[in-house]
Short mmCIF file of C-alpha atoms in Angstrom, two decimals:
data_model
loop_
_atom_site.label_atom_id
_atom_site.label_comp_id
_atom_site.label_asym_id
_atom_site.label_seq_id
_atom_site.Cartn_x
_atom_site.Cartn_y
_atom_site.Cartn_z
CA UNK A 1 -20.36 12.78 -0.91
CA UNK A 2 -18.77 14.81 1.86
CA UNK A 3 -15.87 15.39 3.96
CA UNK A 4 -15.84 18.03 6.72
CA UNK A 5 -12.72 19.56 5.63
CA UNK A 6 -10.80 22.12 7.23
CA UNK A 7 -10.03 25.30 5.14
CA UNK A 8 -6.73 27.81 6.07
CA UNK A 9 -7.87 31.02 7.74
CA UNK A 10 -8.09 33.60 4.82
CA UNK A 11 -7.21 33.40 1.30
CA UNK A 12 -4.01 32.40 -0.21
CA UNK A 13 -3.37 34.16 -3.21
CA UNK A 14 -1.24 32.78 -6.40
CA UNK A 15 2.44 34.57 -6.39
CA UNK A 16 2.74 36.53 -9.01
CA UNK A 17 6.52 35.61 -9.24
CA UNK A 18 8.24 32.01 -8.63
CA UNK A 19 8.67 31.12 -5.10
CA UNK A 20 11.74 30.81 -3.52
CA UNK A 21 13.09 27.52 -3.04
CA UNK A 22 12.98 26.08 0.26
CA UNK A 23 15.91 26.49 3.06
CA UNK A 24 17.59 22.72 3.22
CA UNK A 25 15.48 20.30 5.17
CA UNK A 26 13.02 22.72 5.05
CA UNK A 27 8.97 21.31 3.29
CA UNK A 28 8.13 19.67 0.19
CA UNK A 29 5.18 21.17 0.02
CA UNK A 30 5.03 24.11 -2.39
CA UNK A 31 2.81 26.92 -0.37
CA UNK A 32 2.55 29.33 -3.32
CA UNK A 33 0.63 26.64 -5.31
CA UNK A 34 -1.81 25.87 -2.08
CA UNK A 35 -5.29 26.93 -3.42
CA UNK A 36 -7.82 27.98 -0.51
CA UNK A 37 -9.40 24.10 -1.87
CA UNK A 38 -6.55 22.29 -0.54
CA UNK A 39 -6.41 21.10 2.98
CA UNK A 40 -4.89 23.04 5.27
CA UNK A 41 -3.50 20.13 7.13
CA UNK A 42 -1.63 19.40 3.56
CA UNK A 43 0.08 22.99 3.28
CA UNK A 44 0.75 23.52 7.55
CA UNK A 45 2.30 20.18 8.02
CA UNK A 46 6.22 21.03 7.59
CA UNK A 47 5.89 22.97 11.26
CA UNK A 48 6.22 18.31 12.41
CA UNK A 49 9.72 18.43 14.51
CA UNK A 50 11.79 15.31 12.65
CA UNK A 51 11.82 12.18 14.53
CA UNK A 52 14.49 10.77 16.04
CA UNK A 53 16.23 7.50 14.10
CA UNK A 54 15.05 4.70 17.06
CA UNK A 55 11.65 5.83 16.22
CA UNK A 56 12.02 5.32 11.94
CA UNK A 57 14.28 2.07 13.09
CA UNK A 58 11.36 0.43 15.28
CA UNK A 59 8.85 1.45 12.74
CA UNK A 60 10.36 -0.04 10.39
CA UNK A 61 10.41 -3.23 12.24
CA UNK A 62 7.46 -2.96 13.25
CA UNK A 63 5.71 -3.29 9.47
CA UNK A 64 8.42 -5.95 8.67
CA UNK A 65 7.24 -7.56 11.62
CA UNK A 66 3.27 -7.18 10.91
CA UNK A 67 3.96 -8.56 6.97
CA UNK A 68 5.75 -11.43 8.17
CA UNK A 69 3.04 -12.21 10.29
CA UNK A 70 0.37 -11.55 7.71
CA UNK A 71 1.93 -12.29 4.08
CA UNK A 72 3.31 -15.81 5.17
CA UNK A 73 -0.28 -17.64 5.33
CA UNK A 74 -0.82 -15.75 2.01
CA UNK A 75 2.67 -17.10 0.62
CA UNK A 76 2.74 -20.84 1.95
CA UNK A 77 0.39 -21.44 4.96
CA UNK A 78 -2.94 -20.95 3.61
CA UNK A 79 -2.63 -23.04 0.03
CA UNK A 80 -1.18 -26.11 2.84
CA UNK A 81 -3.99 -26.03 4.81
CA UNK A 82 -6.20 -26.17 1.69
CA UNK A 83 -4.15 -29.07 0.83
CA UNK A 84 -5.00 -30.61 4.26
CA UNK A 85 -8.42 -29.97 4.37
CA UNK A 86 -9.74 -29.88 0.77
CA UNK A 87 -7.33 -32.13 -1.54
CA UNK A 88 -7.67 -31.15 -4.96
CA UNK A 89 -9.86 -28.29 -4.40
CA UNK A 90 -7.09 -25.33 -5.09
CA UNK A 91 -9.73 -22.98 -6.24
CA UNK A 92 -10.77 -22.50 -2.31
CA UNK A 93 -7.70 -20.73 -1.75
CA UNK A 94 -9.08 -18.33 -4.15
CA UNK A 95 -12.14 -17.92 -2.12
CA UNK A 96 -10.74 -17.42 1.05
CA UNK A 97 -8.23 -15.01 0.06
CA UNK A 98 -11.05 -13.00 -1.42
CA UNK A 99 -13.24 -12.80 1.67
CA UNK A 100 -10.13 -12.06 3.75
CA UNK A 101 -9.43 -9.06 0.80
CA UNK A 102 -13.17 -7.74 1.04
CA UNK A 103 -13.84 -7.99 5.04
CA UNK A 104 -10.48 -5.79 5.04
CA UNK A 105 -11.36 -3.19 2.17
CA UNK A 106 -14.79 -2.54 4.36
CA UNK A 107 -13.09 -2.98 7.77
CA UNK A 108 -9.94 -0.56 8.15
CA UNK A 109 -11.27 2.69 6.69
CA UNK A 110 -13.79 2.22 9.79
CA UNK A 111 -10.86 1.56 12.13
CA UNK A 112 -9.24 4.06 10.87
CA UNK A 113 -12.00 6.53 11.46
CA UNK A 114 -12.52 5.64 15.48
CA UNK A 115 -8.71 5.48 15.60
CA UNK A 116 -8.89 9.28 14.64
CA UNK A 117 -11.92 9.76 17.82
CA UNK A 118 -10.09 8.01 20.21
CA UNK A 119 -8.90 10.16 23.10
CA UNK A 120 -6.60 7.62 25.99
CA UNK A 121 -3.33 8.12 27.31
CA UNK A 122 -2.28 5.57 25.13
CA UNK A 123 -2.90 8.11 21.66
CA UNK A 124 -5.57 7.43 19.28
CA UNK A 125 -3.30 4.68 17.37
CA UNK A 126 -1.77 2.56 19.91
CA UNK A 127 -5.09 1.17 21.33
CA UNK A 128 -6.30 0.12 17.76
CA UNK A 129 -2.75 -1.56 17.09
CA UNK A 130 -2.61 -3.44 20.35
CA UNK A 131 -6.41 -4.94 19.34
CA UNK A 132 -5.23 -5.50 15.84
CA UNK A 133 -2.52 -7.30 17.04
CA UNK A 134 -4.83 -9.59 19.41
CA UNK A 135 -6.96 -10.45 16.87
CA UNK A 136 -4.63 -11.28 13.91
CA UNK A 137 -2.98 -13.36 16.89
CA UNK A 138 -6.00 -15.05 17.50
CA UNK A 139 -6.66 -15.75 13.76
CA UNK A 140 -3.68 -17.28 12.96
CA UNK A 141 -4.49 -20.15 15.83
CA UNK A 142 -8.04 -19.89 14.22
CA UNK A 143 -6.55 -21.12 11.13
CA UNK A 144 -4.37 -23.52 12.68
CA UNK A 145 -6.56 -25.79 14.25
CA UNK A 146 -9.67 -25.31 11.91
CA UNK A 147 -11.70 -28.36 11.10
CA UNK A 148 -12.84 -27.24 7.37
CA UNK A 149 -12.55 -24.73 4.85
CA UNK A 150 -15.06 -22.84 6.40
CA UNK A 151 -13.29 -22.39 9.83
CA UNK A 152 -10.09 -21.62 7.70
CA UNK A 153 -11.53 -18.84 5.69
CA UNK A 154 -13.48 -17.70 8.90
CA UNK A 155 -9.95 -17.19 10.05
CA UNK A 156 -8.23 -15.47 7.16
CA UNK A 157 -11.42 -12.71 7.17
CA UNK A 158 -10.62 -12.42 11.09
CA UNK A 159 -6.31 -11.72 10.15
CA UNK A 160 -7.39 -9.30 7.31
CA UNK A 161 -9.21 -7.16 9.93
CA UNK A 162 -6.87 -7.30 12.36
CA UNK A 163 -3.81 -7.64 10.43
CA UNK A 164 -4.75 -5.11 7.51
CA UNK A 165 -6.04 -2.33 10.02
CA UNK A 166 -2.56 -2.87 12.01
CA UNK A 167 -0.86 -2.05 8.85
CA UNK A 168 -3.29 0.46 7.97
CA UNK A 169 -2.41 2.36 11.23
CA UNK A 170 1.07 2.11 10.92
CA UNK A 171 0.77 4.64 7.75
CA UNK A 172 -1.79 6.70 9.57
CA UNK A 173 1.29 7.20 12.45
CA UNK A 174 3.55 8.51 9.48
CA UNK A 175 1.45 10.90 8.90
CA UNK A 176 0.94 12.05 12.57
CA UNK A 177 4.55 12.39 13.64
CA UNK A 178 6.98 12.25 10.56
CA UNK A 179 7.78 15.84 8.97
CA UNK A 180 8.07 15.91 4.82
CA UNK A 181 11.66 15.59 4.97
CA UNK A 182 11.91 12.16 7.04
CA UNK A 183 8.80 10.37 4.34
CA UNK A 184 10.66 9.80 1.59
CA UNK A 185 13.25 7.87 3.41
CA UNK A 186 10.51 5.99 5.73
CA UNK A 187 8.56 4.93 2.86
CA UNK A 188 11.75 3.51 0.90
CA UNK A 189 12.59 1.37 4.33
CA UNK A 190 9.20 0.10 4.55
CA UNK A 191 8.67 -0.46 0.61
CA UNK A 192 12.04 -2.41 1.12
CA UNK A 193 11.02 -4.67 4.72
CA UNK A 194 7.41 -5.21 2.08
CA UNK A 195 9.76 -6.80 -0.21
CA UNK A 196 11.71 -8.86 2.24
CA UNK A 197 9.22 -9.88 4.47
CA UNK A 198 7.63 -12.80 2.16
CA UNK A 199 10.66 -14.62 1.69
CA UNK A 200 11.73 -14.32 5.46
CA UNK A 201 8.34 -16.02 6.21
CA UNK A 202 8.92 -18.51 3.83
CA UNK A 203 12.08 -19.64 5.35
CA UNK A 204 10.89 -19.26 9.10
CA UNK A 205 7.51 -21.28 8.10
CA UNK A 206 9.94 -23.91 5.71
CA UNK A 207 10.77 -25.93 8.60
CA UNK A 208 7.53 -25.70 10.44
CA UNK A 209 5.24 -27.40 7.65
CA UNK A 210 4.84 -30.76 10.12
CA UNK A 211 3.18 -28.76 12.64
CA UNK A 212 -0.05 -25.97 11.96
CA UNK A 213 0.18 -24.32 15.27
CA UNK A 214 4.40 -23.50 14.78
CA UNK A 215 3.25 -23.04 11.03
CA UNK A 216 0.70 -19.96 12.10
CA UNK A 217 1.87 -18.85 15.54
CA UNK A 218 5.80 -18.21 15.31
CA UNK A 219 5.48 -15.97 12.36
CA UNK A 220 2.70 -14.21 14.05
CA UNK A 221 4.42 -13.94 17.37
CA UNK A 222 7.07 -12.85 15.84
CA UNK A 223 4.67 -9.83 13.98
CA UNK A 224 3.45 -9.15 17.15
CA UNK A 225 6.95 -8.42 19.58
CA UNK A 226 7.55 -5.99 16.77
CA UNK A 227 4.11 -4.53 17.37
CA UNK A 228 4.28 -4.41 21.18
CA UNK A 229 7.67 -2.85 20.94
CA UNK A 230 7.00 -0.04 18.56
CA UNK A 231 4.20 0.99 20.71
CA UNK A 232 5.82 0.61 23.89
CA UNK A 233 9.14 1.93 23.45
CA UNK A 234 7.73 5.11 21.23
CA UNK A 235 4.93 6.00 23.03
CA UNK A 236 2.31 7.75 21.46
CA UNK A 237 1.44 11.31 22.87
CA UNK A 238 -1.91 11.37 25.29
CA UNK A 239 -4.34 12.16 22.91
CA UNK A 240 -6.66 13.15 25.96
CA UNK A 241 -6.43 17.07 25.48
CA UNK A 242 -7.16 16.89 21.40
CA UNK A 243 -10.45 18.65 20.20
CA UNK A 244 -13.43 15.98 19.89
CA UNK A 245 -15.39 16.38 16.81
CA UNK A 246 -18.68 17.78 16.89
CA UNK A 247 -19.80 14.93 14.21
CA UNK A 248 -22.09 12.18 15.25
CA UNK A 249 -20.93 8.76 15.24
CA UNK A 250 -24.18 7.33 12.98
CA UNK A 251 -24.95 5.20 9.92
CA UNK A 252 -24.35 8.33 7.92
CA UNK A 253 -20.99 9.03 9.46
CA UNK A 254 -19.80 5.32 9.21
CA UNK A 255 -21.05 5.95 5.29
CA UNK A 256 -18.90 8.51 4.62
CA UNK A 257 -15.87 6.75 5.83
CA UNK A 258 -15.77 5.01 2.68
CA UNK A 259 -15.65 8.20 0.74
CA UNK A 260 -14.61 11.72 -0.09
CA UNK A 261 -14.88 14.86 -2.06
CA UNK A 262 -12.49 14.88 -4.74
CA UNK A 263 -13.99 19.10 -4.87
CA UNK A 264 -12.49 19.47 -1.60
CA UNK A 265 -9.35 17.91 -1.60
CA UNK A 266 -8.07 17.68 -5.41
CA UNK A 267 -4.35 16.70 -4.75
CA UNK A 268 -5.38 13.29 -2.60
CA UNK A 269 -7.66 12.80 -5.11
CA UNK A 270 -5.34 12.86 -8.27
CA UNK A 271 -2.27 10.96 -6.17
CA UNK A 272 -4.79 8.25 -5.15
CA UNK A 273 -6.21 8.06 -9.03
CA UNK A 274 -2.74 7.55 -10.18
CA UNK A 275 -1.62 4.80 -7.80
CA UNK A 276 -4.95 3.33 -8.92
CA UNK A 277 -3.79 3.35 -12.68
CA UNK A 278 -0.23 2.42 -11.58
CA UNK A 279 -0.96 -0.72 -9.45
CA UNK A 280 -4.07 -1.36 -12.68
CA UNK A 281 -1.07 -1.95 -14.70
CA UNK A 282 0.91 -3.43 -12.16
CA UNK A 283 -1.76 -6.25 -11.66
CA UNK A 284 -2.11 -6.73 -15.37
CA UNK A 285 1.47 -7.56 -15.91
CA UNK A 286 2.20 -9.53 -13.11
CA UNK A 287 -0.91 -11.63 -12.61
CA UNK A 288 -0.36 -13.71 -16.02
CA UNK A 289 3.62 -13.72 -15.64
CA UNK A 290 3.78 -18.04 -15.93
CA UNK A 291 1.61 -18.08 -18.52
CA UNK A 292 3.25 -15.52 -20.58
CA UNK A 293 6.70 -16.97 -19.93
CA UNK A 294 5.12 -20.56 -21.03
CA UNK A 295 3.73 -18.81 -24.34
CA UNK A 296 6.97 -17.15 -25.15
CA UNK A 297 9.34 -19.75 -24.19
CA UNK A 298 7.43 -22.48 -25.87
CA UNK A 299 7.05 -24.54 -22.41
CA UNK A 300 4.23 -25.66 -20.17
CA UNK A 301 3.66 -23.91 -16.78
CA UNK A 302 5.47 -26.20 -14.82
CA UNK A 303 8.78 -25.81 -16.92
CA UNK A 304 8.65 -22.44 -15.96
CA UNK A 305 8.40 -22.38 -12.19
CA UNK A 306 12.04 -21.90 -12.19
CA UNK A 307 12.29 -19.10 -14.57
CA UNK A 308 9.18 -17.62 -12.73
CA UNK A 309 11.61 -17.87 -9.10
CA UNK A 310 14.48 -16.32 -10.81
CA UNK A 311 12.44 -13.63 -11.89
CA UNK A 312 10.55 -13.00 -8.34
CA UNK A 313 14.52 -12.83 -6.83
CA UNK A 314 15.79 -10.41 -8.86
CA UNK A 315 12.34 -8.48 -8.75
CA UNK A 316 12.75 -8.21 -4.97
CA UNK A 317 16.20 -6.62 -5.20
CA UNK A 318 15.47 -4.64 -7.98
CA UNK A 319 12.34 -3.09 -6.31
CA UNK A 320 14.41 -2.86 -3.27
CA UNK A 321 17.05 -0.38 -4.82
CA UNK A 322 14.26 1.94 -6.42
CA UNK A 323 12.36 2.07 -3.12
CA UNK A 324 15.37 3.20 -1.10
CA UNK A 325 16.91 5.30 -3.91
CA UNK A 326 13.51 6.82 -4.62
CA UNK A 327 12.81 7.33 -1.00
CA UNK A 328 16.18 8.70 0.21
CA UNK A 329 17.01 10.98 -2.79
CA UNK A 330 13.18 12.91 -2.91
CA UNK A 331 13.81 13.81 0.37
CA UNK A 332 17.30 15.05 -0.60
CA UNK A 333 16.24 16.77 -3.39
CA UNK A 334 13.28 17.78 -2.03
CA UNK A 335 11.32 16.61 -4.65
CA UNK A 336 8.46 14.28 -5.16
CA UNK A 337 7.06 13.80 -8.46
CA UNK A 338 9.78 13.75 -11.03
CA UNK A 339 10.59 10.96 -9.17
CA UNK A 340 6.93 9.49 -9.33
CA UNK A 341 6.90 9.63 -13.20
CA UNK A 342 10.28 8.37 -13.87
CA UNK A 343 8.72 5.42 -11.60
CA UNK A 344 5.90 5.03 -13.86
CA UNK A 345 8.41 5.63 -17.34
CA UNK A 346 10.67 3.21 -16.27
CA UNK A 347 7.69 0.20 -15.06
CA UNK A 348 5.89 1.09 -18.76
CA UNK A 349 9.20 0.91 -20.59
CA UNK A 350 10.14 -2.71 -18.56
CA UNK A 351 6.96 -4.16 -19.81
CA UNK A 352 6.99 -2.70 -23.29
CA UNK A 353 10.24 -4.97 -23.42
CA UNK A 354 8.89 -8.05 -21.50
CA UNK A 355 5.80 -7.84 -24.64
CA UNK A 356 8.97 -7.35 -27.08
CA UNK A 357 11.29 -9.86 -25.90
CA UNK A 358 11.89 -12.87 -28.34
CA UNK A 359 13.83 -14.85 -25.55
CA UNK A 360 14.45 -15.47 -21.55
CA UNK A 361 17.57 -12.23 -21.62
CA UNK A 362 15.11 -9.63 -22.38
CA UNK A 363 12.15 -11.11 -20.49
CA UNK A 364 14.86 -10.74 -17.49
CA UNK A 365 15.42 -6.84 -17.96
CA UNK A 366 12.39 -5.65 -18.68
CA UNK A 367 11.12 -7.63 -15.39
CA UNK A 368 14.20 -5.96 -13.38
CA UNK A 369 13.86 -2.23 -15.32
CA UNK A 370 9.78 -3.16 -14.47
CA UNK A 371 10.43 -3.53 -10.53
CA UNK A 372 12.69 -0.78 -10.44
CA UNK A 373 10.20 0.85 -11.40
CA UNK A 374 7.94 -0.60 -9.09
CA UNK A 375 10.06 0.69 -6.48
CA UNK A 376 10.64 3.99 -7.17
CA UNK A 377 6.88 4.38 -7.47
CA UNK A 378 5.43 3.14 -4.76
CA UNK A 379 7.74 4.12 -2.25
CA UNK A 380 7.90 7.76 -3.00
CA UNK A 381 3.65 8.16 -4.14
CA UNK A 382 3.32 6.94 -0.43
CA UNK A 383 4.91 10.21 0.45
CA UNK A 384 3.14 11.84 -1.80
CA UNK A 385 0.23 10.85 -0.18
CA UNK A 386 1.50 11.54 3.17
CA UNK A 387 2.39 15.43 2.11
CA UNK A 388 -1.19 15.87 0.71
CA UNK A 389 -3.36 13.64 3.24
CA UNK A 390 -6.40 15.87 3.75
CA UNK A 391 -7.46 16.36 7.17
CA UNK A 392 -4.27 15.47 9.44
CA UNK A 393 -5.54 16.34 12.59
CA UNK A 394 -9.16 15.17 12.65
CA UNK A 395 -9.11 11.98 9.95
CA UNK A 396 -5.74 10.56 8.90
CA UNK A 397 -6.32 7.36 10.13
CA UNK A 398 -9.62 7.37 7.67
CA UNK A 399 -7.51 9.08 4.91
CA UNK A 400 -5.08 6.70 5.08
CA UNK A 401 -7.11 3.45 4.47
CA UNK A 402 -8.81 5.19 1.84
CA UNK A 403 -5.35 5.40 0.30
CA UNK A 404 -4.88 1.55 0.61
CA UNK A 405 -8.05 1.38 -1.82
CA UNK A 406 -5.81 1.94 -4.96
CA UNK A 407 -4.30 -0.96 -4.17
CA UNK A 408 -6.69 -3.26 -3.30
CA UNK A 409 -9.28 -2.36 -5.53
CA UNK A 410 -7.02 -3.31 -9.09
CA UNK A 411 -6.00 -6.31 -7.29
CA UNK A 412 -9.83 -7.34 -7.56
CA UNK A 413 -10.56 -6.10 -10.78
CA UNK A 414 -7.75 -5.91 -13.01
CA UNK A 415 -7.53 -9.81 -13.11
CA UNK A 416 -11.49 -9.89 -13.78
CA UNK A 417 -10.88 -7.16 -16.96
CA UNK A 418 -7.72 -8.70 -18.17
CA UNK A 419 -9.13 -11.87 -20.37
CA UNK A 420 -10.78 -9.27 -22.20
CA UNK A 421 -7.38 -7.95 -24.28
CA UNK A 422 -5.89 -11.60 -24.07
CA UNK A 423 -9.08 -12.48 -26.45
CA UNK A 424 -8.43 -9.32 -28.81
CA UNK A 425 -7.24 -10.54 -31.79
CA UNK A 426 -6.66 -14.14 -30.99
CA UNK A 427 -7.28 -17.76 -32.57
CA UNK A 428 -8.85 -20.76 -30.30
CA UNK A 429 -6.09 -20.99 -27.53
CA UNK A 430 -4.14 -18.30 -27.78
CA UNK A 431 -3.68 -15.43 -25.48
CA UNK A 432 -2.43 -12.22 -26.57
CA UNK A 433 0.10 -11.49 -23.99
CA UNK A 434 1.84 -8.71 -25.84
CA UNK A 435 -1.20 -6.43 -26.01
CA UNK A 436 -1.80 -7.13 -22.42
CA UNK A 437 1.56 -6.11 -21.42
CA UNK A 438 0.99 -2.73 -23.69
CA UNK A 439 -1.88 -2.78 -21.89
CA UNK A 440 -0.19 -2.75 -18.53
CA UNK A 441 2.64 -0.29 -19.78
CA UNK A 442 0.14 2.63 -20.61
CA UNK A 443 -1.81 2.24 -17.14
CA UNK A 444 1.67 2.61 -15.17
CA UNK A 445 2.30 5.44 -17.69
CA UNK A 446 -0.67 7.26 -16.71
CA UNK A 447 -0.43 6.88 -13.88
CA UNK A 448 2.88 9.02 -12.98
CA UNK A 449 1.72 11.82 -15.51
CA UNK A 450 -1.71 12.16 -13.37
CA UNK A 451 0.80 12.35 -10.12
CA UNK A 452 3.22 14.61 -12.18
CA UNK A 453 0.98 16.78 -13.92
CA UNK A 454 -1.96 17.20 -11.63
CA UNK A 455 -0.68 17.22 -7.99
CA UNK A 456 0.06 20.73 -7.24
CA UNK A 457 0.70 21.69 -3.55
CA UNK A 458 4.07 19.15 -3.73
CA UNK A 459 7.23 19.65 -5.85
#
């Protein structure tokens, strides 16, 4: 596997003393530590001028706007129109949401890719965003007015491409306009609007459940103003005069979209492999949460629902506050990965006390200490990610959705692996929940130590 990746002009040499800090506001990235292996996009990108605060502001919006529009089928839409169409058949649901999960894991790195070839007057972004737009629109009535399950999950595959490579994009702009000092911040605010944006589609779809096409369209219309005004109030620069590369757009290329060199650019490699092991125990912890609450409270599934809302409310605010804290203070402190581990240290030692608790109080903190954690993590790793991104100029839109694979990809395995500690050590119905949440705590654990201890061009 390959990745034409562009080196720095000569060879940079390892200091012999420690580097001087950085002036204030000036990069994260730590250009003594830059081998002539890492990107040079990675160690040249502090010379972006900071954007202005309507540009963050609308960007902002703009992803709150998009995961409105594309978490609200996933949150109450969808399982009603299985309802409608398939009574007593929940386990579709499952099925669609996987094809809409796989179309976009093969879809947006390709996006991505012609996204970074695209020469117009519009930029190389804003076309792809406008058609993602269209076509998540145009899903969302799919889904409306489909006549079976096969319609519906037709249209869920058709809003993961267009929805998921609008979100993908979004990223991929962060990385073309917003200097090291402004991601930290950005990705708290959008790590927060993630958070939000599922219970604001909630409550615009609550009163809309009489009617499919409201039920779909407003949250989607709504996405898509956001959208529209992002690109057309913050115009992208003409992308027109950029350099076209000299690669062939063939089977081969469209291959390689899907991977890269680890070799060539070890720092993206190491920040996407801990994400991976982050969200791996992420997804173990929180996939079995209302079955481990009915095992440890002695009750049956339905008793919990309540506990299980309680807990998702306080999650949201608690992942809220280590999102923005994370985000706001590595920029101040121009630092990244202390705060990356203490994300990871603080999710392992929230489940550790979940899979200790005797009763409901400690169950509550280690689920709040858990999505602080949570927080803190994923909000400033996406920086992370954004000060190491190999090839900025040429394939950041491609980089970018590659990132999104350590997400997706434990969201479709770690469920399938998970059954296999719940059995360890178990009687005929049982589940060992504590060992799974152990489990889950060392994953997030490693996680921030691969970040902390291998990532070397950022501080």
């Amino acid at each position: 596997m390959h990745t034409h990746t562009a080196h720095p002009e000569g060879e940079v040499t390892m200091a012999l003393t420690p580097p001087e800090p950085p002036p204030a506001g000036g990069p994260l990235l730590d250009s003594a530590r830059t081998t002539a292996g890492e990107p040079a996009a990675a160690a040249g990108s502090g010379d972006l001028p900071e954007v202005k605060g309507s540009f963050i502001w609308l960007l902002v919006m703009a992803i709150f706007g998009v995961y409105v529009a594309f978490v609200t089928p996933i949150a109450i839409s969808l399982a009603i129109r299985v309802e409608q169409l398939a009574p007593g058949h929940e386990e579709y649901l499952g099925y669609i949401t996987g094809a809409g999960g796989l179309a976009a894991l093969l879809t947006t790195p390709v996006c991505g890719m012609l996204s970074d070839r695209t020469r117009s007057r519009l930029g190389r972004r804003s076309p792809f965003l406008l058609a993602g737009t269209v076509v998540g629109i145009v899903a969302l009535l799919v889904m409306a007015a489909a006549p079976g399950t096969l319609v519906l999950g037709l249209g869920w595959v058709l809003a993961q491409m267009g929805w998921g490579t609008v979100v993908s994009l979004l990223i991929a702009l962060q990385a073309d306009r917003l200097p090291e000092s402004q991601r930290g911040k950005v990705s708290g605010l959008s790590g927060v609007v993630q958070q939000v944006a599922p219970i604001a589609g909630v409550l615009m779809a609550g009163g809309l459940t009489g009617n499919n096409l409201l039920l779909f369209l407003v949250p989607g219309v709504f996405g898509a103003v956001a959208v529209i005004l992002f690109v057309c109030l913050m115009r992208e620069p003409d992308s027109r005069g950029m350099a076209v590369t000299a690669e062939t757009l063939d089977l081969k290329a469209l291959a390689r979209t899907y991977v890269f060199d680890p070799r060539r650019c070890p720092d993206f490699a190491w920040n996407w492999l801990g994400k991976f092991l982050f969200m791996f125990g992420v997804i173990f912890n929180t996939t079995f949460t209302a079955f481990f609450l009915a095992a440890r409270l002695d009750m049956t599934v339905k008793e919990v629902s309540g506990t299980v809302a309680v807990l998702a409310g306080g999650g949201v605010v608690a992942t809220m506050l280590g999102a923005v804290g994370g985000g706001l203070l590595s920029d101040r402190l121009r630092r990244r990965r202390v705060f990356v581990l203490t994300g990871g240290c603080v999710y392992a030692f929230g489940a550790v006390v979940m899979a200790l608790a005797p009763g409901l109080p400690l169950i509550i903190v280690g689920a709040a200490l858990a999505n602080l954690g949570l927080g803190l993590f994923a909000a400033v790793d996406q920086a992370v990610m954004l000060d190491v991104l190999p090839e900025r100029e040429t394939d950041a839109g491609r980089f970018t959705a590659i990132y999104g694979f350590s997400t997706s990809l434990p969201q479709g395995l770690a469920p399938l692996v998970a059954p296999v500690f719940l059995a360890i050590g178990t009687t005929a119905g049982e589940k060992n929940y504590t060992l799974l949440y152990f489990i889950a705590a060392a994953f997030s654990l490693l996680g921030g130590l691969a970040v902390a201890l291998r990532v070397k061009s950022v501080r």
